[in-house]
Tab-separated table of C-alpha atoms and ligand atoms in Angstrom:
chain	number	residue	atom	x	y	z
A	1405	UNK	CA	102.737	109.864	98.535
A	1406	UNK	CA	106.043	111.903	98.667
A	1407	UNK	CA	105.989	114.254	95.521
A	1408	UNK	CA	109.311	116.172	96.745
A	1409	UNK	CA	111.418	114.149	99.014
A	1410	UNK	CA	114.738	116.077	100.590
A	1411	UNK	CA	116.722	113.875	102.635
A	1412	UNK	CA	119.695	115.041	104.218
A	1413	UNK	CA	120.825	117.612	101.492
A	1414	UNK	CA	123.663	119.539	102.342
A	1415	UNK	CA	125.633	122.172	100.257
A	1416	UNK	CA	129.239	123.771	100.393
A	1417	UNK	CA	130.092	126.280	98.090
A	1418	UNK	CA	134.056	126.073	97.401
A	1419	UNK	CA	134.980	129.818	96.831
A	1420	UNK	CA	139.035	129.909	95.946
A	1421	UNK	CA	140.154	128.815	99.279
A	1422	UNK	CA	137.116	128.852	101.212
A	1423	UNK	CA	134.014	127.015	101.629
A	1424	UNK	CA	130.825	128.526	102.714
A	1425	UNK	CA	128.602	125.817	103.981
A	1426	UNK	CA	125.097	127.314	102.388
A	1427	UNK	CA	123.094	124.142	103.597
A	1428	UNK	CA	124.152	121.818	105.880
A	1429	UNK	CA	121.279	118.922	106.762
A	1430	UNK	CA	117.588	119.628	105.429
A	1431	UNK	CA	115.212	117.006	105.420
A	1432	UNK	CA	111.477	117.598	104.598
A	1433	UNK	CA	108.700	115.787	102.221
A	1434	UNK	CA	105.787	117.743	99.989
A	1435	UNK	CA	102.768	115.757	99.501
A	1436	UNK	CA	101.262	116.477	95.385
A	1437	UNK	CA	99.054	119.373	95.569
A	1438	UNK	CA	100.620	121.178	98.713
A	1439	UNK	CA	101.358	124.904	98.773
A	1440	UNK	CA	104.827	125.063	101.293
A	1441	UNK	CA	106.410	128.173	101.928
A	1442	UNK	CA	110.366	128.288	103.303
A	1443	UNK	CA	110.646	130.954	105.643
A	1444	UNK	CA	114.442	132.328	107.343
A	1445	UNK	CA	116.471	135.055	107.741
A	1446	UNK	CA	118.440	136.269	104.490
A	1447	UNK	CA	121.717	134.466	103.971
A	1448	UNK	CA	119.810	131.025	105.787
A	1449	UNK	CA	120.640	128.914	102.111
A	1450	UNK	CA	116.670	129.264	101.151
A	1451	UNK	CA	117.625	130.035	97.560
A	1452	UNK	CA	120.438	127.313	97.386
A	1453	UNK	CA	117.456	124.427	98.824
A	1454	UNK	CA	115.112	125.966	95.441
A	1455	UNK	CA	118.154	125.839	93.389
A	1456	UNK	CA	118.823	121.588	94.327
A	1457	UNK	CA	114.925	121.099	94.110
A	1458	UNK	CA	114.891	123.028	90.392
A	1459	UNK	CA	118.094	120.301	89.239
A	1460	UNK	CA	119.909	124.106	88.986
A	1461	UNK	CA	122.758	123.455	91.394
A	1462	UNK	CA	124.004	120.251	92.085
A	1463	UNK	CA	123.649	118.565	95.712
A	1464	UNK	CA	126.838	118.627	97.830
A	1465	UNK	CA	125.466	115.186	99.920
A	1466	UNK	CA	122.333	113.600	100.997
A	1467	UNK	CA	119.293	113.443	98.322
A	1468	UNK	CA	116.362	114.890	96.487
A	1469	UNK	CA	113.881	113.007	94.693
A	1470	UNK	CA	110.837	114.337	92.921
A	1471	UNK	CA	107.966	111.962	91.708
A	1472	UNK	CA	110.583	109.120	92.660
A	1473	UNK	CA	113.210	110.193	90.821
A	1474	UNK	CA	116.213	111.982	91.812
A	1475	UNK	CA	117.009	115.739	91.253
A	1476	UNK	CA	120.205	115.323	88.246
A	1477	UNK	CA	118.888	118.387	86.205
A	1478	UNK	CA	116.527	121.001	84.722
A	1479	UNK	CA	112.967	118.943	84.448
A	1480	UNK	CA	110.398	120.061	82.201
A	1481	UNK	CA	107.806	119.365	84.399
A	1482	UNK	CA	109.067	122.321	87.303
A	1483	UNK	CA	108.658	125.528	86.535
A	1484	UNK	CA	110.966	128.277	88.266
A	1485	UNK	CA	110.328	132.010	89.398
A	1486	UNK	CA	112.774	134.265	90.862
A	1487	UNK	CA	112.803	137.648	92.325
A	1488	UNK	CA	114.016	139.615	89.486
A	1489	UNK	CA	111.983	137.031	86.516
A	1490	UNK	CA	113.489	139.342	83.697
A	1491	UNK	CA	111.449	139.452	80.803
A	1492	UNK	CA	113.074	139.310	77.064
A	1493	UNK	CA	112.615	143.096	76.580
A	1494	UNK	CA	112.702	142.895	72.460
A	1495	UNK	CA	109.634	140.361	72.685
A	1496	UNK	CA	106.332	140.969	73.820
A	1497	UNK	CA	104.091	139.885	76.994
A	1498	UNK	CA	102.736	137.205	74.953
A	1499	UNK	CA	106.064	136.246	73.360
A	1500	UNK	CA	107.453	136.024	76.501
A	1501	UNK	CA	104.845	133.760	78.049
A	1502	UNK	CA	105.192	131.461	75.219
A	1503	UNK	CA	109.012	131.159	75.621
A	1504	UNK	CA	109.025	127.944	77.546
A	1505	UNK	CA	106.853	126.180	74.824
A	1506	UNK	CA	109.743	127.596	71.875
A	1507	UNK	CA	112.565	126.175	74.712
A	1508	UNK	CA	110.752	122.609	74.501
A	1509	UNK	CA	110.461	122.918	70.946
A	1510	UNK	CA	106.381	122.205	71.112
A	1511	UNK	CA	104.164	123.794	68.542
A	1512	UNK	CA	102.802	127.559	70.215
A	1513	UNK	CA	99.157	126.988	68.732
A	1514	UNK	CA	98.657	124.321	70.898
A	1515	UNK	CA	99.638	126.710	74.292
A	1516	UNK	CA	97.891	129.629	73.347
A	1517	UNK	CA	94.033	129.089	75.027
A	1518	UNK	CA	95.983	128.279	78.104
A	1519	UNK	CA	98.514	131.496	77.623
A	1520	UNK	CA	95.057	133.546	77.156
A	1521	UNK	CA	93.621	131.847	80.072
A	1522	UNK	CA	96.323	132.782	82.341
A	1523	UNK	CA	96.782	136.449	80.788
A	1524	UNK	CA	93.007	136.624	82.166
A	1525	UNK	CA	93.692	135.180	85.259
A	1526	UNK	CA	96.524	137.461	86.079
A	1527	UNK	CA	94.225	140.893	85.004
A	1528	UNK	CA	96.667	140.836	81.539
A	1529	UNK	CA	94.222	140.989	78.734
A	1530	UNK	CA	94.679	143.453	76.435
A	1531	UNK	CA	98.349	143.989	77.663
A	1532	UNK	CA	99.417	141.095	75.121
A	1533	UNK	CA	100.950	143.066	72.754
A	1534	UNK	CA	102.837	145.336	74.508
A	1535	UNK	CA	106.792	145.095	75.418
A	1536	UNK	CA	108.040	144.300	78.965
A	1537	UNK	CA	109.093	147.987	79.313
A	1538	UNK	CA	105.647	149.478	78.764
A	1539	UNK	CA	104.379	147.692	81.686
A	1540	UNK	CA	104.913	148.164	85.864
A	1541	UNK	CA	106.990	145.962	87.844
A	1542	UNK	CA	103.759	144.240	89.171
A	1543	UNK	CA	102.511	143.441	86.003
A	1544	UNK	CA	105.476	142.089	84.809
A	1545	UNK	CA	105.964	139.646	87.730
A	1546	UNK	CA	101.961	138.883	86.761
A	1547	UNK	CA	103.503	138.070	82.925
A	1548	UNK	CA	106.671	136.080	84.802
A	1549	UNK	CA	103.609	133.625	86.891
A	1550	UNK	CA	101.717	133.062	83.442
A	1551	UNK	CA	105.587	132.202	81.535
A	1552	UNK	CA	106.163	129.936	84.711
A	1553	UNK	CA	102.463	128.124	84.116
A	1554	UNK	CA	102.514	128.084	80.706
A	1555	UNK	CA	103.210	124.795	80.252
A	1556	UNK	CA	101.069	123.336	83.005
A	1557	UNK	CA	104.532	121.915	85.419
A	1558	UNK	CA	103.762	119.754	88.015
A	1559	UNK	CA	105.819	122.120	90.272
A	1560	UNK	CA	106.042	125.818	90.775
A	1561	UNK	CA	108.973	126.765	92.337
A	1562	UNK	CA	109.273	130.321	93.381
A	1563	UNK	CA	112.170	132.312	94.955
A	1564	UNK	CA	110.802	135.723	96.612
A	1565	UNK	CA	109.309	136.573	93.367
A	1566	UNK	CA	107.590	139.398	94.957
A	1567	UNK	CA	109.953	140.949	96.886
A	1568	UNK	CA	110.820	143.538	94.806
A	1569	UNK	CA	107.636	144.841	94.596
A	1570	UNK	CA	105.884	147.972	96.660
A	1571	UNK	CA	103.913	146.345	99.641
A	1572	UNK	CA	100.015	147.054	97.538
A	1573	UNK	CA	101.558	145.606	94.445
A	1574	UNK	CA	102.720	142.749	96.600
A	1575	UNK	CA	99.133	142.237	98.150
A	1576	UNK	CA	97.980	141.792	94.239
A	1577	UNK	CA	100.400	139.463	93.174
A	1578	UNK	CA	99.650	137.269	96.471
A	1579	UNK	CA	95.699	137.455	95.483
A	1580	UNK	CA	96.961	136.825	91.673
A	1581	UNK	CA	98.851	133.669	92.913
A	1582	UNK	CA	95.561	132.575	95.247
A	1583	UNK	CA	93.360	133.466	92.482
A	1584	UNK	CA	95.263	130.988	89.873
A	1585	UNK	CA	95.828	128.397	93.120
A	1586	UNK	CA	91.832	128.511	93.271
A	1587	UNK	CA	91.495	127.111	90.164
A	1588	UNK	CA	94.353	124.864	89.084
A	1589	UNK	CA	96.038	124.003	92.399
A	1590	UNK	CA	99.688	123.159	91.837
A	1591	UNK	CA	102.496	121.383	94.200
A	1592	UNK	CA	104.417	124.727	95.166
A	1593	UNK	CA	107.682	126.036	97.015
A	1594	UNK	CA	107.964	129.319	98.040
A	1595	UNK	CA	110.766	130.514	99.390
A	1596	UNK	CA	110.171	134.171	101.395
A	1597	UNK	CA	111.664	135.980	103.976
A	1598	UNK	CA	107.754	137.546	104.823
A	1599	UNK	CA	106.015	135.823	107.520
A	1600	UNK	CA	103.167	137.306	106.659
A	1601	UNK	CA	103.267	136.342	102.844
A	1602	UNK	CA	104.127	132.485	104.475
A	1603	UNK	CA	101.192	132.322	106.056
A	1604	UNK	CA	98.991	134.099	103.443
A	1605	UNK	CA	99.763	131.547	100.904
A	1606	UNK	CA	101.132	128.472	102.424
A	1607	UNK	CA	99.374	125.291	103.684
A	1608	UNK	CA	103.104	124.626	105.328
A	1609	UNK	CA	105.518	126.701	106.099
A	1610	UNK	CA	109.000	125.346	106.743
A	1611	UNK	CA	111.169	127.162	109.051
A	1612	UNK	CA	115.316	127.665	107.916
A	1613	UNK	CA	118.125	128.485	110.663
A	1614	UNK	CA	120.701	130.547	109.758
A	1615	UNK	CA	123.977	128.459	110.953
A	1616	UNK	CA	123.677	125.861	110.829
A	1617	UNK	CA	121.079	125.668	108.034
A	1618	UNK	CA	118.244	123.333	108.888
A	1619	UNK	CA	114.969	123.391	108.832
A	1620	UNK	CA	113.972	123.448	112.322
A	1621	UNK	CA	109.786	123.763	112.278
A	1622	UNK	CA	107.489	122.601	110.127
A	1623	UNK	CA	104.400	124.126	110.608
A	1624	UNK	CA	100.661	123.134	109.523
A	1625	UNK	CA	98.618	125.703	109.023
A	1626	UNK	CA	95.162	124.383	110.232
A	1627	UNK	CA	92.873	126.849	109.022
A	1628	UNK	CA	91.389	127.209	105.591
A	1629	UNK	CA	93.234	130.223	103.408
A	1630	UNK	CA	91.492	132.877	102.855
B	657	LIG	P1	119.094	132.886	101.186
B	657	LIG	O1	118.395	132.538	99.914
B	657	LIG	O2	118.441	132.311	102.394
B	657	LIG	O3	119.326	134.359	101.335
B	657	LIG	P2	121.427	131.718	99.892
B	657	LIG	O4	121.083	130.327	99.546
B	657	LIG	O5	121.366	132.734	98.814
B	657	LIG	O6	120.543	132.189	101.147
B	657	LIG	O7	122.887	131.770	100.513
B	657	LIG	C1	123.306	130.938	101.598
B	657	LIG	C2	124.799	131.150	101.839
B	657	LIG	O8	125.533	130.632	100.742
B	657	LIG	C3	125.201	132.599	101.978
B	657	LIG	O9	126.223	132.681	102.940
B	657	LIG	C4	125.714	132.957	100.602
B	657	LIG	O10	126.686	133.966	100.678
B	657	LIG	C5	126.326	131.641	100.150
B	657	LIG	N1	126.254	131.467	98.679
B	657	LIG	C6	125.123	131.473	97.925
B	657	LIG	N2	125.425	131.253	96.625
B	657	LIG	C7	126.773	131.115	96.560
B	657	LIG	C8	127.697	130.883	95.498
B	657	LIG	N3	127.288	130.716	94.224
B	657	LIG	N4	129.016	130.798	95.803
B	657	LIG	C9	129.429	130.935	97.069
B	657	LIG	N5	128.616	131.158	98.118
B	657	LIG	C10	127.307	131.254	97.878
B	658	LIG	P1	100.662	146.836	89.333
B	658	LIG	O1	99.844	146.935	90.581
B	658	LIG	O2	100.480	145.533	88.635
B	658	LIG	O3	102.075	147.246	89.509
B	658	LIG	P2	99.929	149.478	88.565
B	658	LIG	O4	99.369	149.760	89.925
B	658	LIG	O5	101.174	150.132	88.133
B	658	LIG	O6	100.016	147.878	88.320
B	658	LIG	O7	98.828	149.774	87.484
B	658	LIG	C1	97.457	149.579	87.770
B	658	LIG	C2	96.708	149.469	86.463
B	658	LIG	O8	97.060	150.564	85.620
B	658	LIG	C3	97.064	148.231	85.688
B	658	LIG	O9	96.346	147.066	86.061
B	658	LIG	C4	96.752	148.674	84.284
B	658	LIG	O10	95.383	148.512	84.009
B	658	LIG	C5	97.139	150.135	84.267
B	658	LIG	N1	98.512	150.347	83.718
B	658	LIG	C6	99.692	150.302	84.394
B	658	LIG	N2	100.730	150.531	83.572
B	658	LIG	C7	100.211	150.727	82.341
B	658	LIG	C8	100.781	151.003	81.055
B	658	LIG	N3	102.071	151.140	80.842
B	658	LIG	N4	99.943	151.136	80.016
B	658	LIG	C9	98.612	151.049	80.192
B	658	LIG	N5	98.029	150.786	81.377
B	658	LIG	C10	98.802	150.628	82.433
């Protein structure tokens, strides 16, 4: 029933002479299908935890497993979203979104109802064509979710991919996210520093410490999302 097991995962960063301790003992579990939000302080290692989970950065000690096998490298089947997703600027929105299906070397025909379906979801019809540049920031965090999607991962895993973004634009992208959630739910981990986005999206929201950096709560939100 674990999907995403962390036990004991712990990371130093050797810097020259120094170490910086980014992680030092996080243990949690994700059930398939759950929504879980990482909430702490900026600094707290939230973006070094997504990095082991995404097989990005390599685990210092202790272990993560995901579907029963453990974290060695970049799967296929987890997508990734970061604050600043840039865009290839020479290619358009659709381009883009079809990236990850070039990357795996998988023929594009067979990806583009589900590209169109998520250009829809996201309000990007008609925007297809154009290049990154032509379109706001929001939009082109919409065009980073549908890239992430594309090709259906088992995982999303997100790193403040809204933070950028004006507060309103922000309120989109978290209906945008609901919105797509509503209708293919997805094992997620979304790492924030906004309580209020936490508890927006998240069926869970994990809790990091700054020093040392543990997760210290793990919260259930009981109530149905809105
Ligand atoms: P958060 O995402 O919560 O802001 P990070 O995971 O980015 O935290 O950083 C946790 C700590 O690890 C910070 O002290 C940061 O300076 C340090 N750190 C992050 N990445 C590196 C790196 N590549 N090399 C050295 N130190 C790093
Ligand atoms: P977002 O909230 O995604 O940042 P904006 O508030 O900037 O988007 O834009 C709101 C709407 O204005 C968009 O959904 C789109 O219909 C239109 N729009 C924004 N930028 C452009 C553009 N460069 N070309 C055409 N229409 C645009």
């Amino acid at each position: 029933p674990d999907f995403i097991k962390v036990e004991s995962a712990r990371k130093v960063y050797a810097t020259g002479r120094d170490t910086v301790e980014a992680v030092s003992d996080v243990s949690f579990s994700v059930t398939r299908g759950e929504f879980v939000a990482i909430l702490g302080p900026s600094g707290c290692g939230k973006s070094t935890l997504l990095m082991m989970c995404a097989g990005l950065e390599s685990i210092t000690s202790g272990r993560i497993g995901i579907d029963s096998m453990p974290m060695t490298g970049p799967r296929e089947s987890i997508g990734v979203m970061f604050q600043d997703s840039t865009l290839l600027p020479w290619k358009s929105v659709l381009e883009n979104i079809l990236f990850p299906v070039r990357i795996m070397r998988r023929p594009v025909r067979d990806y583009m109802d589900r590209a169109r379906s998520l250009l829809a979801m996201t309000g990007l019809t008609g925007f297809e064509h154009k290049k990154p540049h032509q379109l706001s920031g929001g939009m082109r965090q919409r065009a980073a979710i549908c890239r992430a999607l594309v090709t259906d991962p088992d995982i999303l895993l997100m790193d403040e991919p809204f933070s950028a973004l004006d507060a309103m634009t922000r309120d989109e992208m978290n209906e945008a996210l609901l919105g797509i959630w509503d209708r293919q739910p997805k094992t997620a981990l979304f790492v924030t520093h906004s309580i209020r986005e936490a508890v927006l999206l998240a069926d869970r929201v994990l809790v990091m410490t700054r020093r040392p950096a543990t997760v210290v709560e793990d919260l259930r939100i009981p109530f149905p999302r809105p």
